[in-house]
Tab-separated table of C-alpha atoms in Angstrom:
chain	number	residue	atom	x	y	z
A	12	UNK	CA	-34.994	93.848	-34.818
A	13	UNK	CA	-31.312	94.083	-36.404
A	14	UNK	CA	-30.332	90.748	-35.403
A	15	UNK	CA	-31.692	87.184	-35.746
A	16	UNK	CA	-30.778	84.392	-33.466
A	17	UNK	CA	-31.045	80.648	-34.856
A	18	UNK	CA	-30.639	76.859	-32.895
A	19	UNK	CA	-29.721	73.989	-34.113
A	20	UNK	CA	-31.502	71.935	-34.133
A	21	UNK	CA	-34.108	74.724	-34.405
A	22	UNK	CA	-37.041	72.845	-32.932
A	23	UNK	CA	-38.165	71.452	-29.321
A	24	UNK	CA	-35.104	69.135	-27.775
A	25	UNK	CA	-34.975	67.625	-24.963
A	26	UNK	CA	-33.117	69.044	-22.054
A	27	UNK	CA	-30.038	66.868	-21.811
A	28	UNK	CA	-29.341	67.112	-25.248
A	29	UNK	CA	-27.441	70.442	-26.160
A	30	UNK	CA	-28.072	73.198	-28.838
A	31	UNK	CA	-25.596	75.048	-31.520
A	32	UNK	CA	-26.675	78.988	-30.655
A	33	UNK	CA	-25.807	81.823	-33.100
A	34	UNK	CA	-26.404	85.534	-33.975
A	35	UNK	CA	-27.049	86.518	-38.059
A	36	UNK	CA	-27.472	90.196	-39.091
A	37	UNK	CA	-24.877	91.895	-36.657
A	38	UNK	CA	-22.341	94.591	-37.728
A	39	UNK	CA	-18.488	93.564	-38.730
A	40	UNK	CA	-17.263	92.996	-35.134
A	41	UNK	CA	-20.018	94.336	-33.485
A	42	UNK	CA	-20.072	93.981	-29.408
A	43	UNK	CA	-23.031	92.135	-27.817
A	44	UNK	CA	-24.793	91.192	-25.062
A	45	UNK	CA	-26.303	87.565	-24.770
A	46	UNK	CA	-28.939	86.852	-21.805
A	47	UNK	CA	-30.666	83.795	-21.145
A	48	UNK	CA	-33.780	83.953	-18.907
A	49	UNK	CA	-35.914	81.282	-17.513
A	50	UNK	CA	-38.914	80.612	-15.107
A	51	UNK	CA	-39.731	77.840	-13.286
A	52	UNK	CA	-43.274	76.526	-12.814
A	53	UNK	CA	-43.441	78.555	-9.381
A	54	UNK	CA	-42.876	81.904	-11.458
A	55	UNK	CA	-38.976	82.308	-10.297
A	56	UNK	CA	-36.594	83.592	-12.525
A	57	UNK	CA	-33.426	82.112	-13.318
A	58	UNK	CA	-30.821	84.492	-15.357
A	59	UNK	CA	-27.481	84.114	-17.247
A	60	UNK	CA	-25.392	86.887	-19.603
A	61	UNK	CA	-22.193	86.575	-21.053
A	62	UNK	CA	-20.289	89.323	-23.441
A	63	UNK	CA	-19.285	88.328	-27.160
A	64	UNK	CA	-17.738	89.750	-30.231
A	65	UNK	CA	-19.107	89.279	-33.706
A	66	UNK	CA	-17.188	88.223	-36.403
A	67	UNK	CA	-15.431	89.790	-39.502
A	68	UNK	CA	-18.659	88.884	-41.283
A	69	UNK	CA	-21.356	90.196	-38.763
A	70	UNK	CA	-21.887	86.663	-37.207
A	71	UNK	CA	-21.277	84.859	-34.397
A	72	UNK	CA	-21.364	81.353	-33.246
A	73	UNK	CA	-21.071	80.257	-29.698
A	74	UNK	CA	-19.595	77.024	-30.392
A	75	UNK	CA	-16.306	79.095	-31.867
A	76	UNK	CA	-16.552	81.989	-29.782
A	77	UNK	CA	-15.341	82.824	-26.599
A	78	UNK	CA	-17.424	84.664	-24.111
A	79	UNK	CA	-15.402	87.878	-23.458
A	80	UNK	CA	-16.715	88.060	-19.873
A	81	UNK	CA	-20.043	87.599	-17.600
A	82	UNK	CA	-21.894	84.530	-16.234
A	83	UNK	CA	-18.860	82.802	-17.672
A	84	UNK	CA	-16.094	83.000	-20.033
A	85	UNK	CA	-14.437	81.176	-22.969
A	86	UNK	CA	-15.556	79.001	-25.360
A	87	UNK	CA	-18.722	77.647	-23.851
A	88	UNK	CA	-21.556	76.519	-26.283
A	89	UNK	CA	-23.969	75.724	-23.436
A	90	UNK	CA	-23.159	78.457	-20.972
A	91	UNK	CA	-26.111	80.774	-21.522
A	92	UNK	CA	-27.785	77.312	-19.667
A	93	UNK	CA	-25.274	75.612	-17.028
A	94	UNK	CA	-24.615	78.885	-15.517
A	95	UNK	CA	-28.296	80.467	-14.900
A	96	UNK	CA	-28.426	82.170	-11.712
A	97	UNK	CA	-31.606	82.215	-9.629
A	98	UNK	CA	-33.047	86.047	-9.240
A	99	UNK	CA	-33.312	85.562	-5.711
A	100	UNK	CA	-30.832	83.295	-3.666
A	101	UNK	CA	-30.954	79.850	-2.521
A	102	UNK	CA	-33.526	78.389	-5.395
A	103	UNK	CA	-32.526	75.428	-6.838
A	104	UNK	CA	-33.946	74.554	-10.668
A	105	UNK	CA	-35.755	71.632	-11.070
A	106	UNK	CA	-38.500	70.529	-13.203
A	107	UNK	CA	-41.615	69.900	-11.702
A	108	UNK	CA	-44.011	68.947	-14.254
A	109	UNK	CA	-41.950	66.846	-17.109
A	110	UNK	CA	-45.309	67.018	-19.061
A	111	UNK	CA	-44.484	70.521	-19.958
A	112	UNK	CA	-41.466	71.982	-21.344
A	113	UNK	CA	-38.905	74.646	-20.030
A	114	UNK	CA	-39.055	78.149	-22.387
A	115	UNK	CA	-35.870	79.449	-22.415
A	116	UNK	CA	-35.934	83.048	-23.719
A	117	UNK	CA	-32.451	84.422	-25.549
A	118	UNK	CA	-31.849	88.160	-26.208
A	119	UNK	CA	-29.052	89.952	-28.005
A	120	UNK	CA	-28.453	93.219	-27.170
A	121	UNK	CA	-25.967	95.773	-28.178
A	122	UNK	CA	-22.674	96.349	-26.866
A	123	UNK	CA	-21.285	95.197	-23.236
A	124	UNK	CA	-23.097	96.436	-20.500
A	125	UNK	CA	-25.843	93.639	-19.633
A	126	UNK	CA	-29.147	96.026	-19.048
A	127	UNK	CA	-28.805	98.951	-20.830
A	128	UNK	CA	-27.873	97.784	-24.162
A	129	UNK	CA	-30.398	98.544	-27.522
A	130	UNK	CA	-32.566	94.978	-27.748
A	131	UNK	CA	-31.169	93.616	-31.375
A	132	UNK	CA	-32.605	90.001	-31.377
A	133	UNK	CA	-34.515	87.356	-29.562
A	134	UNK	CA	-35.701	83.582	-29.607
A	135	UNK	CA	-37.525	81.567	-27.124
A	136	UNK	CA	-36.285	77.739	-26.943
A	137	UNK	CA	-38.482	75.725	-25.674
A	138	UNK	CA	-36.676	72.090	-23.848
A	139	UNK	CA	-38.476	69.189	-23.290
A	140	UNK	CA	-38.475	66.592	-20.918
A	141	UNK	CA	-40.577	63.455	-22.635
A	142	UNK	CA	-38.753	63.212	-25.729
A	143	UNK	CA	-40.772	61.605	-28.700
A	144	UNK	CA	-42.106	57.948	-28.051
A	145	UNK	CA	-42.021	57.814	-23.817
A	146	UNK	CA	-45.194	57.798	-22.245
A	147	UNK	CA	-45.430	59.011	-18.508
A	148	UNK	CA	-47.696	56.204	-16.352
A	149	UNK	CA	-48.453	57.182	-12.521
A	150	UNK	CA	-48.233	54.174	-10.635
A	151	UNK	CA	-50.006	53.079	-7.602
A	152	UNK	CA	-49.630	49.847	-7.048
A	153	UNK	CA	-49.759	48.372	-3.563
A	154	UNK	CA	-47.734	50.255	-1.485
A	155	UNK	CA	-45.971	51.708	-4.660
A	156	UNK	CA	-46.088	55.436	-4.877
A	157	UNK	CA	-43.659	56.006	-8.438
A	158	UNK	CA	-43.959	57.234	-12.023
A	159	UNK	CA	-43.003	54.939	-14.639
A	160	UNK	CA	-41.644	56.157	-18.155
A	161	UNK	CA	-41.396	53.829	-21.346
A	162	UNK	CA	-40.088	53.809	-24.494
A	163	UNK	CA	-41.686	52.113	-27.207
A	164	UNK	CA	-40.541	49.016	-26.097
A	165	UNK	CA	-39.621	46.619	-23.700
A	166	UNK	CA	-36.299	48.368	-22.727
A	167	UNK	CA	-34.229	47.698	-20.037
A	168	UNK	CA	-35.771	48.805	-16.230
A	169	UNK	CA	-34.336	51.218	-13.726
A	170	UNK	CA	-35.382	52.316	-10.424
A	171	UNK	CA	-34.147	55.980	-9.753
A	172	UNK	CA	-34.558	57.328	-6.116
A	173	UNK	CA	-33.845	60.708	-4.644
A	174	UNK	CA	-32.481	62.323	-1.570
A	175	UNK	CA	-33.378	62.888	1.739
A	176	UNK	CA	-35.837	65.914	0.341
A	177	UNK	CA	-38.370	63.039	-0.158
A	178	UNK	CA	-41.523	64.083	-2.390
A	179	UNK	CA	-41.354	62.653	-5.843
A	180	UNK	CA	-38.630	63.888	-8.445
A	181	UNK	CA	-39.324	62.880	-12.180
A	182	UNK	CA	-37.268	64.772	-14.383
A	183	UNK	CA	-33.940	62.825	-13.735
A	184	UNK	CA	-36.066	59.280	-15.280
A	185	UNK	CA	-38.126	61.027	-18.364
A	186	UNK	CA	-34.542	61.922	-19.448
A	187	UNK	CA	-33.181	58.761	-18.685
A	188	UNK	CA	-35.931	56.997	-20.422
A	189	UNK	CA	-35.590	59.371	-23.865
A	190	UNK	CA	-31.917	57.033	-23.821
A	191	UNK	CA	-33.587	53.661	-24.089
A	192	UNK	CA	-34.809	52.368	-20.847
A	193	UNK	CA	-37.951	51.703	-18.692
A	194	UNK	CA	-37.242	53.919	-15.712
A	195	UNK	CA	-39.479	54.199	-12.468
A	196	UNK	CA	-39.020	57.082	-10.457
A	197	UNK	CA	-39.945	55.929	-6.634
A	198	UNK	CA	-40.801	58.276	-4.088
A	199	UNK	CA	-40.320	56.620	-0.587
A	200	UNK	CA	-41.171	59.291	2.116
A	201	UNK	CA	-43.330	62.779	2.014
A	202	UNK	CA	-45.307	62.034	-0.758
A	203	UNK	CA	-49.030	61.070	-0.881
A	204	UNK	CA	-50.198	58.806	2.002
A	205	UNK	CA	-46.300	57.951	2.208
A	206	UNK	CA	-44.842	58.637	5.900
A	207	UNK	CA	-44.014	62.326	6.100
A	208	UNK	CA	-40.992	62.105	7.897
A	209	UNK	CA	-37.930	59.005	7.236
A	210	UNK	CA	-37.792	57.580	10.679
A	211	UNK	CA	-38.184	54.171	9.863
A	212	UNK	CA	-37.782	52.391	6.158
A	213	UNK	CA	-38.507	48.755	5.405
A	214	UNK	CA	-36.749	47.357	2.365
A	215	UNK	CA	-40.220	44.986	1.775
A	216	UNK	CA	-41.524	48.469	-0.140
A	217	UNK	CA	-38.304	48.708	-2.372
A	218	UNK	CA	-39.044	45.074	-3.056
A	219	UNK	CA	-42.302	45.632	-3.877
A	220	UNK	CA	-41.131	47.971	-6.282
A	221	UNK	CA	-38.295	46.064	-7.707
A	222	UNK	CA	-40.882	42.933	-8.243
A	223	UNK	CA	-43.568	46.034	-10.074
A	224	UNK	CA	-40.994	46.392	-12.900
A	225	UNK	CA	-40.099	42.742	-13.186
A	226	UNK	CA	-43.660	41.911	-13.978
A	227	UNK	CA	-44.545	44.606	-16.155
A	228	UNK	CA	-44.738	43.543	-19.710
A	229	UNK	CA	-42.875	46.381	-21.098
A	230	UNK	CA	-39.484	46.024	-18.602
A	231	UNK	CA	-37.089	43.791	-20.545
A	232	UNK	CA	-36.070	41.753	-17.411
A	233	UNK	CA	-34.685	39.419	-15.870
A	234	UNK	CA	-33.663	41.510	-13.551
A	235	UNK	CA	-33.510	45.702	-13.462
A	236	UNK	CA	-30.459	48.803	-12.346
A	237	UNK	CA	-30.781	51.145	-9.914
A	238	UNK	CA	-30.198	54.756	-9.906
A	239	UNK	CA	-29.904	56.522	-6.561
A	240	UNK	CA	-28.584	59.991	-5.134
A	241	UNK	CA	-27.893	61.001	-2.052
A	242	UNK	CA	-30.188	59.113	0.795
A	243	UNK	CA	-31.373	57.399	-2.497
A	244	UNK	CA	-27.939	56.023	-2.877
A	245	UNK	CA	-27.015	54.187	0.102
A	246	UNK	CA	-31.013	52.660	-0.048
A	247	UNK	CA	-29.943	51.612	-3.726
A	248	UNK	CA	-26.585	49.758	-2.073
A	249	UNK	CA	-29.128	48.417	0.353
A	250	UNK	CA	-31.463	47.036	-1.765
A	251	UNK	CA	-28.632	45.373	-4.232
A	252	UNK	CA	-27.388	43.885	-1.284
A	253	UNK	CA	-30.498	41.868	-0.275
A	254	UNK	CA	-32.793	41.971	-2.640
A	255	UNK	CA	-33.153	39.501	-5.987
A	256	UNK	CA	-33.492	40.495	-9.792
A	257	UNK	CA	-30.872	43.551	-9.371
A	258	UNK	CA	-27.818	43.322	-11.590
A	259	UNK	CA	-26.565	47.217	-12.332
A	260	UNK	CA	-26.131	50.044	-9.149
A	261	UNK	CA	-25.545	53.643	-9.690
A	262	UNK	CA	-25.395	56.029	-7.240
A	263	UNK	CA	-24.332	59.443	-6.835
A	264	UNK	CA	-22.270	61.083	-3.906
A	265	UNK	CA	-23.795	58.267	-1.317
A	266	UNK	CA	-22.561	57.003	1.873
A	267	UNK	CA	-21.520	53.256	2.447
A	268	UNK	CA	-23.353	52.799	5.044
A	269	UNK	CA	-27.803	53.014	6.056
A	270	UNK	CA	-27.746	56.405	7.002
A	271	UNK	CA	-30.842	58.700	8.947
A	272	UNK	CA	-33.129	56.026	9.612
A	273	UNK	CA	-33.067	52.813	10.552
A	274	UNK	CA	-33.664	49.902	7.683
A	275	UNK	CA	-35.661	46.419	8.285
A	276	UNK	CA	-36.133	44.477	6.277
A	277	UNK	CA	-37.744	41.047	7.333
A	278	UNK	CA	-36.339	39.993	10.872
A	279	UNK	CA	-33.330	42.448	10.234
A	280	UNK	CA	-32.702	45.771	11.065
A	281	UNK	CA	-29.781	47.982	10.006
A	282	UNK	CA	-29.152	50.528	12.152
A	283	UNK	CA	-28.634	54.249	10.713
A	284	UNK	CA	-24.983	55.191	11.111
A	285	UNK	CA	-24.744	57.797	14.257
A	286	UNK	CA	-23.781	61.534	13.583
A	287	UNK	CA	-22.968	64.120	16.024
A	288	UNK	CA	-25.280	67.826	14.558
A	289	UNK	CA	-23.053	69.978	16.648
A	290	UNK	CA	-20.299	69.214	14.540
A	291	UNK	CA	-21.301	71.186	11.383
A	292	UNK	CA	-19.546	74.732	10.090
A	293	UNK	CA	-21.116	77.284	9.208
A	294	UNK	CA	-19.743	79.343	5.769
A	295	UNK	CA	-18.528	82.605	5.014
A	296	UNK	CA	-22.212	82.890	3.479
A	297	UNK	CA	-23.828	81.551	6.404
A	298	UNK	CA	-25.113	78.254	5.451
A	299	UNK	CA	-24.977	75.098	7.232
A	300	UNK	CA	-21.805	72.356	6.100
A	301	UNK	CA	-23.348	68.991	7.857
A	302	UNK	CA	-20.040	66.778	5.838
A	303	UNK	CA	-18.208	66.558	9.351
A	304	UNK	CA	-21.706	65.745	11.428
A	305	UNK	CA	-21.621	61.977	10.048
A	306	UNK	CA	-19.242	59.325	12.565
A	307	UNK	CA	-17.119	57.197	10.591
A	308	UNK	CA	-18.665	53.987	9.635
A	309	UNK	CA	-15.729	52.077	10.003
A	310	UNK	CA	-15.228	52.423	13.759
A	311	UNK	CA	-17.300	50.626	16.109
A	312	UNK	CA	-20.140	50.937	17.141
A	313	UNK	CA	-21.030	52.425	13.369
A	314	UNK	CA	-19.495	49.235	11.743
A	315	UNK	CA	-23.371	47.860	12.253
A	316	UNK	CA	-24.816	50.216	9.770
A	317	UNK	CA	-22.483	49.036	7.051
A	318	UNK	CA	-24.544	47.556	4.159
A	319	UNK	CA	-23.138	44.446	2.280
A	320	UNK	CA	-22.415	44.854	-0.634
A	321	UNK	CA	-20.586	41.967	-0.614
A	322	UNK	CA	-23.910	40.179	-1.177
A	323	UNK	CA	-25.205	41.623	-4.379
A	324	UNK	CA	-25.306	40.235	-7.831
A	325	UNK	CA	-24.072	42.895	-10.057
A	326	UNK	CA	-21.346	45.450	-10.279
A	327	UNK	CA	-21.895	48.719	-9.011
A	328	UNK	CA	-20.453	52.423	-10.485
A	329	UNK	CA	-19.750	55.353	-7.808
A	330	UNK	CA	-20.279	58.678	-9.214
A	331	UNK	CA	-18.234	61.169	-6.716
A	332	UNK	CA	-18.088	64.878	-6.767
A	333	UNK	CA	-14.791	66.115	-5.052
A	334	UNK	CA	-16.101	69.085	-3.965
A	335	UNK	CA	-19.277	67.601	-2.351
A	336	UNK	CA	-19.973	69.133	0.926
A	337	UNK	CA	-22.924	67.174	1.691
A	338	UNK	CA	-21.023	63.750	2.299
A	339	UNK	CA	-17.168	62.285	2.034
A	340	UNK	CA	-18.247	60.549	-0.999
A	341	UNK	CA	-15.102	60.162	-1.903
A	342	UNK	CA	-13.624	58.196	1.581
A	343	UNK	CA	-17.566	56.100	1.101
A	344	UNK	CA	-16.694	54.988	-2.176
A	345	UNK	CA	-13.336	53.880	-1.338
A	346	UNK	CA	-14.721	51.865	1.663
A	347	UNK	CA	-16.879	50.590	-0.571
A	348	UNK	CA	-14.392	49.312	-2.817
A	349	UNK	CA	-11.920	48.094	-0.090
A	350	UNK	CA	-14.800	45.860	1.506
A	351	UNK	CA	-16.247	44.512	-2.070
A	352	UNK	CA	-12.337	43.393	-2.434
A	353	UNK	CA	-12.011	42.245	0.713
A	354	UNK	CA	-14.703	39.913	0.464
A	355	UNK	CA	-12.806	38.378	-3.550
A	356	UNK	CA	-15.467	40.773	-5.295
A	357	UNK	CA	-14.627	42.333	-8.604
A	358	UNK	CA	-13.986	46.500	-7.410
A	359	UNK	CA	-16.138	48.817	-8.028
A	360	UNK	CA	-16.248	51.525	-11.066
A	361	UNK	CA	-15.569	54.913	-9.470
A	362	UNK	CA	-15.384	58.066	-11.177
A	363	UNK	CA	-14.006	61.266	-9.481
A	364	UNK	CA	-14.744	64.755	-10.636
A	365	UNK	CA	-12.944	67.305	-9.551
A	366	UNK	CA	-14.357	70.862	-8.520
A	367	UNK	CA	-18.102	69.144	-8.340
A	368	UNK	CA	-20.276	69.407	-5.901
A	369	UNK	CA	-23.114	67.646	-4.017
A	370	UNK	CA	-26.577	68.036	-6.533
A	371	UNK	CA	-24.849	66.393	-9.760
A	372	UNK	CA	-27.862	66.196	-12.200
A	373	UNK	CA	-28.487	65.725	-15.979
A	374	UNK	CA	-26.793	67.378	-18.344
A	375	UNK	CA	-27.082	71.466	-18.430
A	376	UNK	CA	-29.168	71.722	-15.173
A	377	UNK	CA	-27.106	75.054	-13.137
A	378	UNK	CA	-24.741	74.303	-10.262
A	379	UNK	CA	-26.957	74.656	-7.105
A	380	UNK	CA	-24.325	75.631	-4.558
A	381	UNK	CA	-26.257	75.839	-2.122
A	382	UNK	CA	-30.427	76.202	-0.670
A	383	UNK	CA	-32.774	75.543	1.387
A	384	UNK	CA	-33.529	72.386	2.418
A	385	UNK	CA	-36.824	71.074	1.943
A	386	UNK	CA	-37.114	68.918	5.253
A	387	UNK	CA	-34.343	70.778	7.551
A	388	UNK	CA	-35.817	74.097	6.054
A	389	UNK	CA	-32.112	75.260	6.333
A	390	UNK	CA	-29.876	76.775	3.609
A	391	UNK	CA	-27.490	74.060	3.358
A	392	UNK	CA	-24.069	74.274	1.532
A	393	UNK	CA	-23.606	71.780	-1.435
A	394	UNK	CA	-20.311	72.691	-3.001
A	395	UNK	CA	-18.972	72.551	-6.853
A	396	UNK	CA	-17.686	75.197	-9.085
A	397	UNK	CA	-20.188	76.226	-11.945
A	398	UNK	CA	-18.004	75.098	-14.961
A	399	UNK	CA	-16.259	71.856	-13.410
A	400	UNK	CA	-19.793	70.814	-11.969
A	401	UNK	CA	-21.484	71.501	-15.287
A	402	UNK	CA	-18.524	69.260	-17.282
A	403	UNK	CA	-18.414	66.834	-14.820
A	404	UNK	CA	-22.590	66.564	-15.048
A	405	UNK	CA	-22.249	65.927	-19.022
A	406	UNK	CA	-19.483	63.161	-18.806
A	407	UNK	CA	-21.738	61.660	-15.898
A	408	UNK	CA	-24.681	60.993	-17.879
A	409	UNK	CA	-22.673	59.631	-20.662
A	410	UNK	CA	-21.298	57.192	-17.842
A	411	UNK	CA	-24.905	56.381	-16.795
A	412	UNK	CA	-25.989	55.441	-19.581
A	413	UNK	CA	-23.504	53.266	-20.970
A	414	UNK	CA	-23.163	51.616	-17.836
A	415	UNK	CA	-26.288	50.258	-17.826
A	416	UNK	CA	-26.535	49.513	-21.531
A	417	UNK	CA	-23.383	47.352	-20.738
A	418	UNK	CA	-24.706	45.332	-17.867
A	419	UNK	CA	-28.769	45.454	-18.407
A	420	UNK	CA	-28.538	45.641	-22.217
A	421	UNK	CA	-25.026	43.416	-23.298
A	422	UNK	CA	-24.401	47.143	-25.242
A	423	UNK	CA	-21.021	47.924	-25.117
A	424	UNK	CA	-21.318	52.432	-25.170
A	425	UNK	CA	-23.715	55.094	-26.307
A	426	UNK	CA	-23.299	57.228	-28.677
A	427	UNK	CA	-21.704	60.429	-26.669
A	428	UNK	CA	-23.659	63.666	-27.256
A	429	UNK	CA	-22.620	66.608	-29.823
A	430	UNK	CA	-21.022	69.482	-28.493
């Protein structure tokens, strides 16, 4: 092969963390093809291209080079990753097994057309999700259902929860944990000898899990975060509210109020905030837009599903993509912060990102505009715009993370990624 293509760093990294990508041994201006291919563990193929022009000297960097045209264009180090298209439509990427790495395979080819260019170069990247030092621990304890990943430690604890998808998600806590924390990853619904369906959650499992990480010798307490998206969200809100040892709440694009299922917890119940399904729109491309299907939990008789946030211990950080067509994250998080007021509480941190849709996940992961969803078993509509979304997923994570260093840790930021 005429070309070689190098990484920096050139080994195994973690997928979060990004990668310097360049081309050695090409003619003086030469035009070239980059692709990026990956599969998932289910075999489907994921693709990106983008067109570039060598330098004077027969190189070419991507972290000074624009991209001429394709999957994306300007100056984009970590295109080739953020803007991987699945092969067929309505896949989503996400890593099932964190155990084993993604291999990312990147070709050079000549000239501008993205199949029928002469092969030149290739490398396969390989990107981990356990980075050095974090052991994965399945956990079934009690009721608990969860994976727990530590650090060498004891590091601070998180809880991270997931949408209304149920099953158990991992990938969004190994990462998490690679920054220096304990993190549990909880499943709550469709998972083991969990309930298949969400029709009815009690908060006395979150607790159970809450008081889990509390005990555990290598959780620096006294007292853990949560990390919720989605359904996950407004059950993180829920469990700040009322339960004990919970200082630091994240969530992501979440609703204000208990949505989908009712919530007990001792003598209480919370009723699920009431939604009309004949009010969602259909797109252009035929999926399903369920933002308008949800009443407003503000008007009565929805004021009952309100949670109180009023009643937790710690301060709480909205992450809220403008372009979410999932939920009005946006109007939710400024409910949120006129009620916390209201009640002569410190307001909450919210963060708006334009162009950004519904899935907002770790750094680098593709925009998934839309797919099918795994309970409705509809394509559903998500929103975002590839290069906003994939910005507004980097600054997130940074946001994350030093959130909870300050209030679970006493750290004051995190060092912000290269690139």
């Amino acid at each position: 092969m005429a070309a070689t293509v190098t990484l920096e760093p050139a080994g195994r990294c973690c997928w979060d963390e990004p990668v310097r990508i360049a081309v050695r041994g090409l003619a003086p201006e030469q035009p070239v093809t980059l692709r990026a291919s990956l599969r998932d563990e289910k075999g489907a193929l994921f693709r990106a291209h983008a067109r570039y022009c060598a330098d004077a000297d027969g190189q070419l960097d991507l972290a000074r080079a624009p991209a001429l045209g394709g999957s994306f264009v300007g100056l984009e180090p970590m295109g080739l990753f953020w803007a991987l298209e699945p092969e067929k439509p309505l896949l989503r990427l996400v890593k099932r097994d964190v155990q084993t790495p993604f291999a990312v395979e990147l070709e050079v080819f000549d000239g501008h057309e993205p199949e029928g260019g002469r092969l030149l170069g290739r490398a396969v990247h390989e990107r981990d999700f356990l980075a050095p030092g974090v052991r994965r621990e399945p956990v079934r304890a009690g009721r608990v259902r969860a994976t727990l990943f530590l650090p060498s430690g004891p590091f601070p604890g998180i809880i991270d929860l997931f949408g209304s998808g149920g099953g158990l998600c991992e990938y969004r806590a190994s990462l998490l944990a690679g920054r220096g924390f304990a993190v549990l990853a909880l499943a709550y619904f469709r998972f083991e000898d969990l309930p298949e369906y969400l029709n009815d959650v009690s908060l006395d499992y979150f607790e159970e899990a809450v008081d889990f990480m509390l005990q555990h010798s290598k959780v620096k307490g006294p007292s853990v975060g949560l990390l919720g998206f989605s359904k996950g969200g407004d059950l993180c809100l829920s469990m700040a509210s009322f339960l004990k040892g919970i200082t630091a709440t994240v969530v992501i694009n979440a609703c204000v109020a208990n949505t989908i299922a009712p919530l007990r917890y001792k003598d209480m119940i919370i009723p699920h905030l009431s939604s009309d399904p004949w009010k969602y729109t259909i797109n252009e491309s035929g999926f399903l837009n369920l933002m308008d299907i949800w009443n407003n939990p503000l008007e009565k008789p929805n004021q009952q599903s309100l949670i109180p946030l009023e009643k937790a211990q710690g301060p709480f950080l909205f992450i809220v993509g403008m372009d979410d067509h999932n939920w009005k994250s946006e109007f939710y998080a400024h409910v949120a912060s006129e009620r916390l007021q209201a009640h002569g509480k410190d307001r909450p941190q919210i963060i708006y990102y334009p162009g950004t849709g519904h899935c907002i996940d770790p750094p680098y992961f593709p925009l998934c505009r839309a797919s099918v969803h795994a309970v409705l078993d509809q394509p559903i509509f998500y929103g975002g715009e590839p290069k906003a979304h994939s910005r507004a997923q980097v600054d997130a994570w940074q946001q994350i993370q030093t959130f909870f260093h300050k209030h679970l840790n006493g750290k004051k930021s995190v060092k912000p990624s290269k690139l």
